[in-house]
Short mmCIF file of C-alpha atoms in Angstrom, two decimals:
data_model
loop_
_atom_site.label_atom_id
_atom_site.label_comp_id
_atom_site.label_asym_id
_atom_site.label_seq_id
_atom_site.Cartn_x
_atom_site.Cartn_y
_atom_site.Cartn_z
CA UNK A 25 3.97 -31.72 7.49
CA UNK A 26 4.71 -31.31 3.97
CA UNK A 27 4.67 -27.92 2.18
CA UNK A 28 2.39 -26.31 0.11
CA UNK A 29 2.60 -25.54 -3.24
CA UNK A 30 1.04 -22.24 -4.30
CA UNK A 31 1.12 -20.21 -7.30
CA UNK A 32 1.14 -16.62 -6.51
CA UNK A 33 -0.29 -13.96 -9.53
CA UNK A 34 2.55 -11.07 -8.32
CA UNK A 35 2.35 -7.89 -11.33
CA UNK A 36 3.79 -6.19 -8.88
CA UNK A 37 7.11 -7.69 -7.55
CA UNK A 38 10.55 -6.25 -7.46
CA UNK A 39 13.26 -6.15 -5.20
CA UNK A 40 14.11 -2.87 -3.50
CA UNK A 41 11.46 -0.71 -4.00
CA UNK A 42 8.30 0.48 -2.27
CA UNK A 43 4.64 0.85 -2.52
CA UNK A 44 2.71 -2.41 -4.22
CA UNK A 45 5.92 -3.69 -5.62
CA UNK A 46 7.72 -3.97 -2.28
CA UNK A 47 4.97 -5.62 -0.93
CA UNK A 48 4.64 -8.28 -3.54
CA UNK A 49 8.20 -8.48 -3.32
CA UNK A 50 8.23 -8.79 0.70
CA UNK A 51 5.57 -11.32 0.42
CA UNK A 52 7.14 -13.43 -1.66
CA UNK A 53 10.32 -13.80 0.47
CA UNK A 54 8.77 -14.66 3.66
CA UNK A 55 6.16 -17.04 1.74
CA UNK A 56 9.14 -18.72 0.46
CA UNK A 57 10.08 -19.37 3.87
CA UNK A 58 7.09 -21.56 4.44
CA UNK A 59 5.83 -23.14 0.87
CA UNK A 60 6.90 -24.25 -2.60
CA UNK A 61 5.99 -20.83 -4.58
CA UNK A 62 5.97 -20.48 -8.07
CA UNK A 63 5.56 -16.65 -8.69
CA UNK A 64 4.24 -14.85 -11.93
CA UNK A 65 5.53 -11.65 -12.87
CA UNK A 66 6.12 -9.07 -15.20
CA UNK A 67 8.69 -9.94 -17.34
CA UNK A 68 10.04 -6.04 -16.89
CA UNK A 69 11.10 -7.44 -13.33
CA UNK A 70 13.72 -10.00 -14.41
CA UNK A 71 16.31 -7.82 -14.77
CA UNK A 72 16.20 -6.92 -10.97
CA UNK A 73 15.26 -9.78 -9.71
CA UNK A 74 17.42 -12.03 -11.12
CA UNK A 75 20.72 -10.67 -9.89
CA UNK A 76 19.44 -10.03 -6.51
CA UNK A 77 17.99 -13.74 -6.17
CA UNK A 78 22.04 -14.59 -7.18
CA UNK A 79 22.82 -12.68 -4.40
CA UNK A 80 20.80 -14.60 -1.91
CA UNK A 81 20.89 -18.00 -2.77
CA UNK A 82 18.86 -19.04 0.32
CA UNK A 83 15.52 -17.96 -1.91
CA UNK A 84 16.76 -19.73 -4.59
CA UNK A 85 13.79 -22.16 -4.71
CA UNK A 86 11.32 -19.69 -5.62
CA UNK A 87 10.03 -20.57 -9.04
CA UNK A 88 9.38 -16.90 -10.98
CA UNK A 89 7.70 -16.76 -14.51
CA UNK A 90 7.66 -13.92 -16.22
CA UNK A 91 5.36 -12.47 -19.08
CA UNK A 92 4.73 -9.17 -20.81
CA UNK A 93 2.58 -8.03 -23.25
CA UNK A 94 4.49 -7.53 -26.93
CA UNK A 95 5.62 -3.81 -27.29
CA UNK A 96 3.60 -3.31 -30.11
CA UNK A 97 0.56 -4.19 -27.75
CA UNK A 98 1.58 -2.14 -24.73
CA UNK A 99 3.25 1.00 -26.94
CA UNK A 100 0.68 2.98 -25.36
CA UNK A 101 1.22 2.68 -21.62
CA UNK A 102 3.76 4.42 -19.82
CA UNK A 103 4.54 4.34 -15.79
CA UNK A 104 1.31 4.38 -14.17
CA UNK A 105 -0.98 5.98 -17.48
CA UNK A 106 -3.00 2.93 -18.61
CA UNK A 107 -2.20 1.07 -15.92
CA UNK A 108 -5.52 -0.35 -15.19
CA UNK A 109 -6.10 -1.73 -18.87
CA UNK A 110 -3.02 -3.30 -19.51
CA UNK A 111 -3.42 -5.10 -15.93
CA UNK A 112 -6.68 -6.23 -17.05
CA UNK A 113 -5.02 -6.85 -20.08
CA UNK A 114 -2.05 -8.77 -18.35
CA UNK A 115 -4.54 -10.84 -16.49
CA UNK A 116 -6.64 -11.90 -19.50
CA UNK A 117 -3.12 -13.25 -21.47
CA UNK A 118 -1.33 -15.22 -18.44
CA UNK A 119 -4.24 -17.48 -17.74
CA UNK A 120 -2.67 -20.04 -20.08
CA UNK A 121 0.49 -19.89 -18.02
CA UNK A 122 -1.61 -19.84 -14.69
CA UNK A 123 -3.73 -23.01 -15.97
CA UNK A 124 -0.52 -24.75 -17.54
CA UNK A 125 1.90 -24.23 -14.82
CA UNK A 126 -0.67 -25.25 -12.14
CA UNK A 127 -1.48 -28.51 -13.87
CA UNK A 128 1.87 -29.54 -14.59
CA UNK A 129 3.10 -29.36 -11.30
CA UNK A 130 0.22 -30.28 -9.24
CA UNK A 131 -0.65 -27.08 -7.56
CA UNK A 132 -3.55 -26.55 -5.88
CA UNK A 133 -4.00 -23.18 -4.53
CA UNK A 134 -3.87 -20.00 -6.38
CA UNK A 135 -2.92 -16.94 -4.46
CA UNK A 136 -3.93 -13.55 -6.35
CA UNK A 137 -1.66 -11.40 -4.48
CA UNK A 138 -0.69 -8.18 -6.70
CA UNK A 139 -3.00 -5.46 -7.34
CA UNK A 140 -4.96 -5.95 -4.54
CA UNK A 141 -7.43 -3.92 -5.83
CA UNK A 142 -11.10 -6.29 -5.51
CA UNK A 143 -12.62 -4.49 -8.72
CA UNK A 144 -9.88 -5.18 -10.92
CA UNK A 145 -9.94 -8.88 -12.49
CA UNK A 146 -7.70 -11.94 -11.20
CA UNK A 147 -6.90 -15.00 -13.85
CA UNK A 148 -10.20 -16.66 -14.75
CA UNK A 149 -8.64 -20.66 -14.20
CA UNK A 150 -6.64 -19.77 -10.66
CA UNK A 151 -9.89 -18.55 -9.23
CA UNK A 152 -11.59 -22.05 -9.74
CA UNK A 153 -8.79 -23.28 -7.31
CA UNK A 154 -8.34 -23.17 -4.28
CA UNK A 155 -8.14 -19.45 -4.20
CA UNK A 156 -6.84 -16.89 -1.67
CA UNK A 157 -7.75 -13.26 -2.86
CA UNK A 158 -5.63 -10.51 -1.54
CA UNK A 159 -5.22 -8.63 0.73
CA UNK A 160 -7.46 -6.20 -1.42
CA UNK A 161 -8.97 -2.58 -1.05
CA UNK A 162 -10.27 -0.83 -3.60
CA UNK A 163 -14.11 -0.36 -2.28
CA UNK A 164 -13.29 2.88 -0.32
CA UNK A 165 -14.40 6.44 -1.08
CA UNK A 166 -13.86 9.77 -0.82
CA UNK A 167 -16.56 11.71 0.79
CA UNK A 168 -17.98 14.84 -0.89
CA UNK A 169 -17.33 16.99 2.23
CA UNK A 170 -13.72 16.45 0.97
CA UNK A 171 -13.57 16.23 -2.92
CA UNK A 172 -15.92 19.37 -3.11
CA UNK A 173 -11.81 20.95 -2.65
CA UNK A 174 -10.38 19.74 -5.49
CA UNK A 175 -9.80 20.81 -9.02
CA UNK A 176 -12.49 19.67 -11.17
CA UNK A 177 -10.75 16.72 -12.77
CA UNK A 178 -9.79 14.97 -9.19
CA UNK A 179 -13.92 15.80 -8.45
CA UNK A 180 -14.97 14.17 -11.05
CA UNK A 181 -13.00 11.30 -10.46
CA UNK A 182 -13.70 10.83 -7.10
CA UNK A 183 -17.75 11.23 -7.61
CA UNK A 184 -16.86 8.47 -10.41
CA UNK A 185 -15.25 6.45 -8.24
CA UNK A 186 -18.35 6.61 -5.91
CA UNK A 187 -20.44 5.18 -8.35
CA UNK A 188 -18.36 2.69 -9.23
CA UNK A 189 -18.06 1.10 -5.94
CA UNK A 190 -22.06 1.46 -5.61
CA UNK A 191 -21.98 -0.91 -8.65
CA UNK A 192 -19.14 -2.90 -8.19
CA UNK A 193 -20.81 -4.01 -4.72
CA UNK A 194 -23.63 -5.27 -6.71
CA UNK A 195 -21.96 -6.56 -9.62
CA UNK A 196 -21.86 -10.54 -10.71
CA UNK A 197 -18.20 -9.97 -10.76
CA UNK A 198 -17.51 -9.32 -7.14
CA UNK A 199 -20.07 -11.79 -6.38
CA UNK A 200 -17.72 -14.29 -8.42
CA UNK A 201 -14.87 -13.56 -7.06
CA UNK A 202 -16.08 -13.55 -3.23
CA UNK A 203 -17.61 -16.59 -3.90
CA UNK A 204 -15.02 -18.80 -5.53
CA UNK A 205 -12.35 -17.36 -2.68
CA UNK A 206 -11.28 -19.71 0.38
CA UNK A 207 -9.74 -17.10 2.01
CA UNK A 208 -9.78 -13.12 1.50
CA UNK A 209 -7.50 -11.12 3.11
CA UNK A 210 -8.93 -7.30 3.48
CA UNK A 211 -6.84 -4.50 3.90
CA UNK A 212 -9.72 -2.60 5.84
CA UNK A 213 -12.56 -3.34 8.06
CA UNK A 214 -14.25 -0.96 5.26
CA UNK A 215 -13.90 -2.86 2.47
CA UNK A 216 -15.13 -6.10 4.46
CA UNK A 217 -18.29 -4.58 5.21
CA UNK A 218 -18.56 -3.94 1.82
CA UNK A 219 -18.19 -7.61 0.33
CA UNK A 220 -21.27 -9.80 -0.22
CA UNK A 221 -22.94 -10.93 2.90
CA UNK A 222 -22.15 -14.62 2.26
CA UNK A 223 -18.48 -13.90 1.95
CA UNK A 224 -17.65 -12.18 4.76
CA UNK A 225 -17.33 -15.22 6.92
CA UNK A 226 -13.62 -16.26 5.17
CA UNK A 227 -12.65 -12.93 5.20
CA UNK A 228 -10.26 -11.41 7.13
CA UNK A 229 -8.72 -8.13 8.15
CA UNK A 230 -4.78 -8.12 7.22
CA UNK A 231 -2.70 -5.49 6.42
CA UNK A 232 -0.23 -6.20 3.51
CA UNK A 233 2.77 -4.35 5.02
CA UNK A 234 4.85 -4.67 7.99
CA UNK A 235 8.44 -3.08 9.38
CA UNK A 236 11.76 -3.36 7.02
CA UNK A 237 14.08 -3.44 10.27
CA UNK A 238 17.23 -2.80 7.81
CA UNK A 239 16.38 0.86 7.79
CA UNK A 240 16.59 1.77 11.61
CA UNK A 241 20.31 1.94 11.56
CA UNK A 242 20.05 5.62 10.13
CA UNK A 243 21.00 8.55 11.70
CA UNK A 244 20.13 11.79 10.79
CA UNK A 245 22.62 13.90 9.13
CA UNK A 246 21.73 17.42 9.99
CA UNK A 247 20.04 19.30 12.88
CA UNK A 248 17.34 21.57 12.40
CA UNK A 249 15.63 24.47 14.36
CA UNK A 250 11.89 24.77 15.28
CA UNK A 251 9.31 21.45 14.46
CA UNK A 252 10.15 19.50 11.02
CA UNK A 253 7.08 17.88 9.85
CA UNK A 254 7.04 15.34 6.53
CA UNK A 255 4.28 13.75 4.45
CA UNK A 256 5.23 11.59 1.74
CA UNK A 257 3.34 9.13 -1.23
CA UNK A 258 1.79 10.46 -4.64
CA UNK A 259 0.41 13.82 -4.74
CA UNK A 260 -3.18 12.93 -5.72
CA UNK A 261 -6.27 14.85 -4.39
CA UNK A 262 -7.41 11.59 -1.68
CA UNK A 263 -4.15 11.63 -0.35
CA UNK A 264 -5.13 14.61 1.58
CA UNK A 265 -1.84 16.68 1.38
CA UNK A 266 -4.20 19.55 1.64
CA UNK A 267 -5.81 18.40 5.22
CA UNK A 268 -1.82 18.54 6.31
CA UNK A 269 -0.86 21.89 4.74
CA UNK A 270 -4.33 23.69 6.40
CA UNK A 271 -3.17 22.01 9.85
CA UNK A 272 0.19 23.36 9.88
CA UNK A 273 -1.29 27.01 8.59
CA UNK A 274 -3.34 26.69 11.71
CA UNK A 275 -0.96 25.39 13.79
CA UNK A 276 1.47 27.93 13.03
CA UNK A 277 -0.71 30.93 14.54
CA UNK A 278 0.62 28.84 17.99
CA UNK A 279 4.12 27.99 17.43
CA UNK A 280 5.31 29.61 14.21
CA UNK A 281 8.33 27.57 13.81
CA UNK A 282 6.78 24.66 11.54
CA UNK A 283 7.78 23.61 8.32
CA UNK A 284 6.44 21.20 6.51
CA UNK A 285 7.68 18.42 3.78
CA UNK A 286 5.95 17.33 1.05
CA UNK A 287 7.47 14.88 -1.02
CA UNK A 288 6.19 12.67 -4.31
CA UNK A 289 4.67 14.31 -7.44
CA UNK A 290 1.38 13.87 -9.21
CA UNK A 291 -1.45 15.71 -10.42
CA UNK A 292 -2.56 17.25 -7.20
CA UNK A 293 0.90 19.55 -6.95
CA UNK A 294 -0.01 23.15 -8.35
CA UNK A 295 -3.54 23.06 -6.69
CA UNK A 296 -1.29 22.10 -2.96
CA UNK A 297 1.12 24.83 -4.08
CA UNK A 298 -1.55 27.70 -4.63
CA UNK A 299 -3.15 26.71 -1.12
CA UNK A 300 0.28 27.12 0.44
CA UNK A 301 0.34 30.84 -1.27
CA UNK A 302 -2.88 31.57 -0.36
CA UNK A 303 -2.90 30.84 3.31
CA UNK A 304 0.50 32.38 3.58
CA UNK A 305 2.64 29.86 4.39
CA UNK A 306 4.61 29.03 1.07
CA UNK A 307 7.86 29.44 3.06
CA UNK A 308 6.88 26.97 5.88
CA UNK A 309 5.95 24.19 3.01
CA UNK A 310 8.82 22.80 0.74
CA UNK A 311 7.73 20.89 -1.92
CA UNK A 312 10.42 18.44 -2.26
CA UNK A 313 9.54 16.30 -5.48
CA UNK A 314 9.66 12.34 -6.29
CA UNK A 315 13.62 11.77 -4.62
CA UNK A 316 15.63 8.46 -4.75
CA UNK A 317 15.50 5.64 -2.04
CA UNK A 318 18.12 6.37 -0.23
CA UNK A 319 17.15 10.31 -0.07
CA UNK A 320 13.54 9.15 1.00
CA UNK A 321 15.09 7.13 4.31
CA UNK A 322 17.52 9.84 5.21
CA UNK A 323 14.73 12.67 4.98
CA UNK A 324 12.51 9.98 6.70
CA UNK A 325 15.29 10.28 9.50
CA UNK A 326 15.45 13.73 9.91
CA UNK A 327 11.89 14.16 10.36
CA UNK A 328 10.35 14.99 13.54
CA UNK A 329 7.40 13.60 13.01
CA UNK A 330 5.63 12.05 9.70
CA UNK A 331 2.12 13.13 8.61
CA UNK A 332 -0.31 10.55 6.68
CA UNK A 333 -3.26 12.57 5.76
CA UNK A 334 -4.63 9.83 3.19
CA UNK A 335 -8.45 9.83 3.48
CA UNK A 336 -7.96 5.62 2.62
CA UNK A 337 -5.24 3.15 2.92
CA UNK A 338 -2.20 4.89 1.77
CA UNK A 339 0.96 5.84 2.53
CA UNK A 340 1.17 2.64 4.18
CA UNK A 341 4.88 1.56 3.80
CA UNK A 342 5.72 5.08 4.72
CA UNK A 343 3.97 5.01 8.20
CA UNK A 344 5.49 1.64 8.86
CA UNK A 345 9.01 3.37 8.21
CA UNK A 346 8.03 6.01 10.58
CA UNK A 347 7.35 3.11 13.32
CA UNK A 348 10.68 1.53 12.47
CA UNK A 349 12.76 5.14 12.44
CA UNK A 350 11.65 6.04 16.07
CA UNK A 351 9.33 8.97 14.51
CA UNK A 352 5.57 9.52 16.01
CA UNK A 353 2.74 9.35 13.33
CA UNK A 354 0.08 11.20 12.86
CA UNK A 355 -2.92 9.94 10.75
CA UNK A 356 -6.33 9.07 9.78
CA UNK A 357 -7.96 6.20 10.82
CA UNK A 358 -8.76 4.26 7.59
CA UNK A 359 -9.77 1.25 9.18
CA UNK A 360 -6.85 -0.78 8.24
CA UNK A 361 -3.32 -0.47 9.02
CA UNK A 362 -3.66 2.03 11.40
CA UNK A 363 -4.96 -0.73 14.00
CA UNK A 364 -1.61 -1.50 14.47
CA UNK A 365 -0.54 2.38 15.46
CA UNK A 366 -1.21 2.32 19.50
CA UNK A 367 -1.53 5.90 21.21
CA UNK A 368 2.18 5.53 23.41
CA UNK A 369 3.72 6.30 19.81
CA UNK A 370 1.02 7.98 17.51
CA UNK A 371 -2.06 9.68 17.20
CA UNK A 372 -4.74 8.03 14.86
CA UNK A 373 -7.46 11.03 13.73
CA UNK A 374 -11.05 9.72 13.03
CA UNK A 375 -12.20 10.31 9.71
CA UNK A 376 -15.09 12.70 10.74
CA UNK A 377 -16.01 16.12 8.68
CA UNK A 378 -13.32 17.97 7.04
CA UNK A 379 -12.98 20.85 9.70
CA UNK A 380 -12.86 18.31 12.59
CA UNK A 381 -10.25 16.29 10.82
CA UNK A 382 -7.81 19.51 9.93
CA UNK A 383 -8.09 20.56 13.80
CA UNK A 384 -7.45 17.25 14.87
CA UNK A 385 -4.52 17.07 12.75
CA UNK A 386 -3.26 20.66 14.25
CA UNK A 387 -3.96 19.87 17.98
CA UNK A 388 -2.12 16.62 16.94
CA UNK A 389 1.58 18.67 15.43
CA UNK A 390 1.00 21.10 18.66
CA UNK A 391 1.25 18.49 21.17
CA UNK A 392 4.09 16.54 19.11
CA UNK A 393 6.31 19.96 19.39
CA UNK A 394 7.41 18.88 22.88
CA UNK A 395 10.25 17.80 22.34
CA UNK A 396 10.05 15.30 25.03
CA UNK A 397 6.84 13.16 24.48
CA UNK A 398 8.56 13.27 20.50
CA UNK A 399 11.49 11.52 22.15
CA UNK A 400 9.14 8.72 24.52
CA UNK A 401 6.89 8.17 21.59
CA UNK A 402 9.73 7.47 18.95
CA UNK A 403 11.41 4.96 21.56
CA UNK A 404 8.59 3.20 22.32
CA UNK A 405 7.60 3.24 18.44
CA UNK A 406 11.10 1.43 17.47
CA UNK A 407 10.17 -1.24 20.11
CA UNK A 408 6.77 -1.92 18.78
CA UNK A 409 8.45 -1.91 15.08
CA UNK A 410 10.24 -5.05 16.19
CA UNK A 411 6.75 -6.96 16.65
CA UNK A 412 5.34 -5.90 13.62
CA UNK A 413 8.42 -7.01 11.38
CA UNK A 414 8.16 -8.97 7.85
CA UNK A 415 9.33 -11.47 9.95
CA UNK A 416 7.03 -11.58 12.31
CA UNK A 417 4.31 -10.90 9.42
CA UNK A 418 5.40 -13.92 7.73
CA UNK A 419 4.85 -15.98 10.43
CA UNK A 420 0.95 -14.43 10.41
CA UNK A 421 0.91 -15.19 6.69
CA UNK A 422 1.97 -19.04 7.29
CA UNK A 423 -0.65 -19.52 9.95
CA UNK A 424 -3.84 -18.34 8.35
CA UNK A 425 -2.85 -20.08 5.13
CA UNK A 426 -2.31 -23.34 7.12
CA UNK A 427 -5.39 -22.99 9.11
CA UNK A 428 -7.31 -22.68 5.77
CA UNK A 429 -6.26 -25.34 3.60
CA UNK A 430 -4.72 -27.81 6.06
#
């Protein structure tokens, strides 16, 4: 059988990070395995990419393009501020590429991988192929029960982003894009319900991340007294670092010997710092800042266990780490990757009401203090990890392409 071609839209895509990039990046590689893939990207990438495809010239056939916006029309975005805009932006401006490329070398499916976010745009001429879309999110929410917590900014936001989805489910837009796709890959069973009737037969639940095996070789460094507990991603209000901090202040009136991690930065960090104060744990929570990769994995490995309190997908290459390190997870169930998180080596919360949720998560760090079922859970967690690799993700990706468009 010969292999497809497909060109893959990939803004986010760079070697040796996490988050959206290392999944663009991750998908990439193992799609390369399987088809002919020419790969748009930001042209900010090349100068990581480059060297590291010189380093491996077994992915040496992957064609990558590479366009930015000129400085003078992107002087006004910085890290993730603007982001949204100039990706709309970004979109809008490579459609020539997408269009020329595709013609010239007879490609015929378009894969909009990177954001998979299903209200933000995707080139206007690849969605007129044949079109996979995804795996997106993007259509969850943030119930009021929660955001009625947070500062007023992160309330407004999230009671904007309510509306939003309300009339992004409704919108010709949506309708467009579910229409035109072959195949959508969903990163929830949430956002499936929440796609037009009529497209909900070609889509699919898939998770966009799987286990990096490379980082299981680490060994913690230091030993530690008492129960070490460690969230990690962005410190934004729907990440629900304050769910965690609330379960360990409860938590503690049992077994006092609890600290707890936190580690990214964001706008969300004085509000998590003046709950710590007020409930009177500031010394059992260390707020431990945005750290390098390498400090991330060997944290990661001295963890006892690792907390994802995100009230929707998030968090996601973190909890896979957790699988891969041995460590038991404790999260909420957002529908999506969690189906892959069995009971023998974590504990998967419901997302019910906001009390429930906080004493679930402190029955669930009680329990994990014996020492013990930490030890059984984290072995059988590094098997699992070894079923759930890229790898073996890869393989998933080749066969639901193949089964759609040959």
């Amino acid at each position: 059988m010969s292999r497809l071609k497909i060109f893959i839209s990939a803004y986010a895509c760079e070697p040796g990070l996490g988050s959206e990039i290392g999944v663009g990046w991750h998908w990439v590689l193992e799609m390369s395995r399987y088809f002919d893939l020419w790969v748009l990207t930001r042209e900010s990438n090349r100068s990581s990419i480059e060297p590291w495809i010189k380093e491996h010239p077994e992915f040496g056939g992957i064609h990558f393009l590479y366009f930015d916006l000129p400085k003078w029309a992107r002087f006004w975005k910085k890290g993730l501020r603007g982001v949204r805009t100039y990706y709309n932006l970004w979109q809008r401006f490579t459609d020539r590429i997408v269009r020329r490329t595709m013609q010239e070398n007879n490609i015929r499916i378009f894969h909009h991988l990177t954001y998979g976010n299903a209200l933000w745009s995707v080139s206007r001429y690849g969605s007129r192929q044949k079109f996979i879309w995804g795996p997106i999110g993007g259509l969850e929410t943030i119930p009021e029960d929660y955001s009625c917590h947070y500062e007023r900014k992160s309330r407004l936001l999230e009671s904007v982003r309510r509306l939003s989805v309300r009339m992004a489910c409704k919108s010709p837009a949506l309708r467009r894009r579910a229409s035109r796709a072959d195949l959508i890959l969903c990163k929830t069973e949430l956002t499936r319900n929440l796609l037009p009737p009529e497209a909900r037969s070609k889509a699919v639940l898939f998770t966009d991340v799987a286990t990096d095996i490379s980082v299981s070789s680490l060994d913690p460094t230091e030993t530690h007294e008492g129960l070490c507990c460690l969230a990690v991603g962005r410190l934004d209000a729907w990440r629900g670092f304050d769910l965690a901090i609330e379960a360990v202040a409860e938590a503690i009136k049992t077994y006092p010997d609890i600290r707890l991690g936190i580690m990214g930065k964001g706008v969300d960090s004085e509000r998590l710092e003046a709950l710590a104060k007020r409930l009177g744990i500031s010394d059992n929570i260390v707020f431990l800042g945005a750290v390098p990769q390498d400090h991330y994995r060997r944290l990661m490995a001295e963890a006892d266990i690792i907390l994802n309190p995100a009230l929707k997908e998030g968090a996601v290459t973190v909890s896979f780490d957790a699988m891969t390190l041995g460590k038991p997870l404790v999260a909420l169930d957002t529908t999506g990757y969690t189906h892959y998180f069995k009971p023998e080596f974590s504990i998967v919360i419901p997302r019910r009401d906001r009390l429930s949720v906080i004493a679930d998560f402190s029955k669930a760090i009680l329990a994990l203090a014996d020492e013990g079922l930490r030890h059984r859970m984290g072995e059988r967690a590094k098997e699992e990890a070894r079923h759930v690799s890229w790898e073996c993700h890869g393989r998933e990706i080749r066969d639901i392409i193949n089964n759609a468009f040959n």
